[in-house]
Amino acid sequence: MATRNIRTLGDELLRKKSREVEEMTPRIKELIDDMFDTMYEADGVGLAAPQVGVLRRVIVIDVGGKKKAPICLINPVIELQEGSQITSEGCLSVPEISGKVERPDHVIVKGRDRNFKEITIEAKDLLAKALMHEMDHLDGIMFVDRMIEEDKPEKEEADKKGL
Ligand code: NI
């Protein structure tokens, strides 16, 4: 069990695009294990590799709470997104800020699992939102970029913090 430091807003690495994983290696497996440990330790429901300083297309999610429904997705790609939900979001890389973001409420995402086998995940509501939020991180996008205008106080605070 090992946790890694979580990068926070203002860190330039969070704004970079992550590279695809070409094959499973002990190093990537260790990264995934550490990402789960780091996420659970921080009481988060999702984490993307760039948040721990690694520019690889790897995300972990557990919207069921601690170790109830762990999902690891490598090289995730959106196959379908539809509908809309506007809900409050937060991020382990943006402490003390939350705000409303519009996301699709139904998505189908393809990628690879921890064993590098192809998987397809169909998700609604909270899981759909978590998938979109974490996938954004792989392209250097933070939820505060997508925050809707009526949450302006939070947006201004985010701007002050260097967005
Ligand atoms: Ni996040």
mmCIF file of C-alpha atoms and ligand atoms in Angstrom:
data_model
loop_
_atom_site.group_PDB
_atom_site.id
_atom_site.type_symbol
_atom_site.label_atom_id
_atom_site.label_comp_id
_atom_site.label_asym_id
_atom_site.label_seq_id
_atom_site.Cartn_x
_atom_site.Cartn_y
_atom_site.Cartn_z
ATOM 1 C CA MET A 1 0.000 0.000 0.000
ATOM 2 C CA ALA A 2 1.413 3.314 -1.065
ATOM 3 C CA THR A 3 -0.107 6.689 -1.522
ATOM 4 C CA ARG A 4 1.198 9.409 -3.792
ATOM 5 C CA ASN A 5 1.040 13.175 -3.546
ATOM 6 C CA ILE A 6 -1.951 14.770 -5.235
ATOM 7 C CA ARG A 7 -1.141 17.717 -7.491
ATOM 8 C CA THR A 8 -3.342 20.756 -7.037
ATOM 9 C CA LEU A 9 -4.670 23.568 -9.180
ATOM 10 C CA GLY A 10 -1.906 25.769 -10.543
ATOM 11 C CA ASP A 11 0.386 22.782 -11.170
ATOM 12 C CA GLU A 12 1.101 22.902 -14.908
ATOM 13 C CA LEU A 13 1.223 19.136 -15.222
ATOM 14 C CA LEU A 14 -2.543 19.006 -14.591
ATOM 15 C CA ARG A 15 -3.030 20.967 -17.811
ATOM 16 C CA LYS A 16 -1.123 18.558 -20.043
ATOM 17 C CA LYS A 17 -2.518 15.824 -22.257
ATOM 18 C CA SER A 18 -1.815 12.279 -21.084
ATOM 19 C CA ARG A 19 -0.392 9.532 -23.306
ATOM 20 C CA GLU A 20 -2.036 6.183 -23.969
ATOM 21 C CA VAL A 21 -0.783 3.085 -22.195
ATOM 22 C CA GLU A 22 0.545 0.662 -24.824
ATOM 23 C CA GLU A 23 0.953 -2.443 -22.692
ATOM 24 C CA MET A 24 0.525 -3.538 -19.113
ATOM 25 C CA THR A 25 3.760 -3.362 -17.151
ATOM 26 C CA PRO A 26 4.603 -3.797 -13.455
ATOM 27 C CA ARG A 27 5.040 -0.044 -13.332
ATOM 28 C CA ILE A 28 1.503 0.638 -14.601
ATOM 29 C CA LYS A 29 0.080 -1.983 -12.200
ATOM 30 C CA GLU A 30 1.857 -0.257 -9.340
ATOM 31 C CA LEU A 31 0.498 3.092 -10.542
ATOM 32 C CA ILE A 32 -3.069 1.714 -10.504
ATOM 33 C CA ASP A 33 -2.660 0.233 -7.004
ATOM 34 C CA ASP A 34 -1.209 3.492 -5.723
ATOM 35 C CA MET A 35 -3.999 5.496 -7.357
ATOM 36 C CA PHE A 36 -6.643 3.424 -5.545
ATOM 37 C CA ASP A 37 -4.761 3.789 -2.244
ATOM 38 C CA THR A 38 -4.400 7.528 -2.777
ATOM 39 C CA MET A 39 -8.072 7.966 -3.702
ATOM 40 C CA TYR A 40 -9.372 5.978 -0.713
ATOM 41 C CA GLU A 41 -6.960 7.714 1.662
ATOM 42 C CA ALA A 42 -8.261 11.105 0.472
ATOM 43 C CA ASP A 43 -11.933 9.988 0.622
ATOM 44 C CA GLY A 44 -12.349 10.656 -3.090
ATOM 45 C CA VAL A 45 -14.613 8.878 -5.569
ATOM 46 C CA GLY A 46 -12.269 9.199 -8.538
ATOM 47 C CA LEU A 47 -8.684 9.933 -9.503
ATOM 48 C CA ALA A 48 -6.810 10.327 -12.783
ATOM 49 C CA ALA A 49 -3.098 9.557 -13.260
ATOM 50 C CA PRO A 50 -2.052 13.169 -13.953
ATOM 51 C CA GLN A 51 -3.328 14.080 -10.489
ATOM 52 C CA VAL A 52 -0.472 12.002 -9.073
ATOM 53 C CA GLY A 53 1.967 13.410 -11.614
ATOM 54 C CA VAL A 54 1.862 10.656 -14.252
ATOM 55 C CA LEU A 55 0.779 11.674 -17.770
ATOM 56 C CA ARG A 56 -0.813 8.347 -18.708
ATOM 57 C CA ARG A 57 -4.436 7.654 -19.665
ATOM 58 C CA VAL A 58 -5.442 5.807 -16.488
ATOM 59 C CA ILE A 59 -8.393 6.565 -14.214
ATOM 60 C CA VAL A 60 -9.804 4.934 -11.101
ATOM 61 C CA ILE A 61 -13.316 5.430 -9.743
ATOM 62 C CA ASP A 62 -15.342 4.131 -6.830
ATOM 63 C CA VAL A 63 -18.660 5.908 -6.503
ATOM 64 C CA GLY A 64 -19.912 3.203 -4.139
ATOM 65 C CA GLY A 65 -17.720 4.407 -1.313
ATOM 66 C CA LYS A 66 -14.666 2.708 0.097
ATOM 67 C CA LYS A 67 -13.795 -0.354 -1.957
ATOM 68 C CA LYS A 68 -17.415 -1.126 -2.824
ATOM 69 C CA ALA A 69 -17.303 -0.708 -6.588
ATOM 70 C CA PRO A 70 -13.731 -0.099 -7.750
ATOM 71 C CA ILE A 71 -13.314 0.606 -11.453
ATOM 72 C CA CYS A 72 -10.007 1.011 -13.249
ATOM 73 C CA LEU A 73 -10.060 2.195 -16.844
ATOM 74 C CA ILE A 74 -7.070 2.507 -19.140
ATOM 75 C CA ASN A 75 -7.193 4.469 -22.421
ATOM 76 C CA PRO A 76 -10.909 5.254 -21.987
ATOM 77 C CA VAL A 77 -12.839 6.435 -25.042
ATOM 78 C CA ILE A 78 -16.426 7.723 -25.137
ATOM 79 C CA GLU A 79 -18.649 5.620 -27.375
ATOM 80 C CA LEU A 80 -21.897 7.356 -26.515
ATOM 81 C CA GLN A 81 -23.010 10.298 -24.422
ATOM 82 C CA GLU A 82 -26.552 11.539 -24.106
ATOM 83 C CA GLY A 83 -28.901 13.380 -21.814
ATOM 84 C CA SER A 84 -27.932 15.993 -19.313
ATOM 85 C CA GLN A 85 -27.466 16.398 -15.579
ATOM 86 C CA ILE A 86 -26.387 19.447 -13.647
ATOM 87 C CA THR A 87 -24.848 18.539 -10.315
ATOM 88 C CA SER A 88 -22.272 19.846 -7.888
ATOM 89 C CA GLU A 89 -18.712 18.629 -8.381
ATOM 90 C CA GLY A 90 -15.494 18.755 -6.466
ATOM 91 C CA CYS A 91 -12.025 17.444 -7.145
ATOM 92 C CA LEU A 92 -9.133 16.229 -5.004
ATOM 93 C CA SER A 93 -6.905 18.600 -7.002
ATOM 94 C CA VAL A 94 -9.144 21.601 -6.260
ATOM 95 C CA PRO A 95 -9.562 21.614 -2.491
ATOM 96 C CA GLU A 96 -12.284 23.761 -0.952
ATOM 97 C CA ILE A 97 -14.064 24.531 -4.222
ATOM 98 C CA SER A 98 -17.226 22.959 -5.549
ATOM 99 C CA GLY A 99 -19.629 24.064 -8.209
ATOM 100 C CA LYS A 100 -22.290 22.948 -10.624
ATOM 101 C CA VAL A 101 -21.285 21.313 -13.880
ATOM 102 C CA GLU A 102 -23.426 20.023 -16.736
ATOM 103 C CA ARG A 103 -22.608 16.485 -17.861
ATOM 104 C CA PRO A 104 -24.353 13.807 -19.892
ATOM 105 C CA ASP A 105 -26.406 11.475 -17.686
ATOM 106 C CA HIS A 106 -25.856 8.398 -19.803
ATOM 107 C CA VAL A 107 -22.515 7.342 -21.249
ATOM 108 C CA ILE A 108 -20.908 4.294 -22.765
ATOM 109 C CA VAL A 109 -17.144 4.215 -22.376
ATOM 110 C CA LYS A 110 -14.696 1.700 -23.800
ATOM 111 C CA GLY A 111 -11.239 1.040 -22.484
ATOM 112 C CA ARG A 112 -9.057 -1.596 -20.890
ATOM 113 C CA ASP A 113 -9.111 -3.000 -17.388
ATOM 114 C CA ARG A 114 -6.284 -3.768 -14.971
ATOM 115 C CA ASN A 115 -5.441 -6.909 -16.961
ATOM 116 C CA PHE A 116 -5.439 -4.883 -20.187
ATOM 117 C CA LYS A 117 -8.563 -6.655 -21.396
ATOM 118 C CA GLU A 118 -11.032 -4.583 -23.408
ATOM 119 C CA ILE A 119 -14.064 -3.537 -21.401
ATOM 120 C CA THR A 120 -17.167 -1.473 -22.004
ATOM 121 C CA ILE A 121 -18.866 0.400 -19.196
ATOM 122 C CA GLU A 122 -22.383 1.741 -19.475
ATOM 123 C CA ALA A 123 -23.070 4.326 -16.813
ATOM 124 C CA LYS A 124 -25.787 6.677 -15.654
ATOM 125 C CA ASP A 125 -26.073 9.530 -13.192
ATOM 126 C CA LEU A 126 -23.233 9.651 -10.639
ATOM 127 C CA LEU A 127 -21.016 7.122 -12.402
ATOM 128 C CA ALA A 128 -21.526 8.834 -15.778
ATOM 129 C CA LYS A 129 -20.505 12.153 -14.226
ATOM 130 C CA ALA A 130 -17.466 10.607 -12.491
ATOM 131 C CA LEU A 131 -16.284 9.011 -15.745
ATOM 132 C CA MET A 132 -16.556 12.310 -17.626
ATOM 133 C CA HIS A 133 -14.833 14.240 -14.828
ATOM 134 C CA GLU A 134 -11.894 11.808 -14.643
ATOM 135 C CA MET A 135 -11.565 11.514 -18.428
ATOM 136 C CA ASP A 136 -11.367 15.303 -18.631
ATOM 137 C CA HIS A 137 -8.235 15.156 -16.467
ATOM 138 C CA LEU A 138 -6.521 13.093 -19.184
ATOM 139 C CA ASP A 139 -6.881 16.061 -21.538
ATOM 140 C CA GLY A 140 -5.868 18.679 -18.996
ATOM 141 C CA ILE A 141 -9.420 19.850 -18.334
ATOM 142 C CA MET A 142 -10.527 20.649 -14.775
ATOM 143 C CA PHE A 143 -14.158 20.783 -13.616
ATOM 144 C CA VAL A 144 -13.801 24.489 -12.777
ATOM 145 C CA ASP A 145 -13.366 25.107 -16.538
ATOM 146 C CA ARG A 146 -16.871 23.732 -17.063
ATOM 147 C CA MET A 147 -18.548 25.302 -14.047
ATOM 148 C CA ILE A 148 -21.795 27.025 -14.954
ATOM 149 C CA GLU A 149 -21.992 30.778 -14.656
ATOM 150 C CA GLU A 150 -24.480 30.941 -11.805
ATOM 151 C CA ASP A 151 -21.772 29.520 -9.550
ATOM 152 C CA LYS A 152 -19.755 32.635 -10.075
ATOM 153 C CA PRO A 153 -18.439 33.145 -6.531
ATOM 154 C CA GLU A 154 -16.695 29.776 -6.757
ATOM 155 C CA LYS A 155 -15.494 30.578 -10.256
ATOM 156 C CA GLU A 156 -13.964 33.832 -9.161
ATOM 157 C CA GLU A 157 -12.218 32.042 -6.341
ATOM 158 C CA ALA A 158 -10.905 29.515 -8.836
ATOM 159 C CA ASP A 159 -9.665 32.293 -11.084
ATOM 160 C CA LYS A 160 -7.823 33.808 -8.168
ATOM 161 C CA LYS A 161 -6.174 30.465 -7.484
ATOM 162 C CA GLY A 162 -4.607 30.545 -10.929
ATOM 163 C CA LEU A 163 -7.035 29.216 -13.511
HETATM 164 NI NI NI B 1 -10.849 15.719 -10.417
#
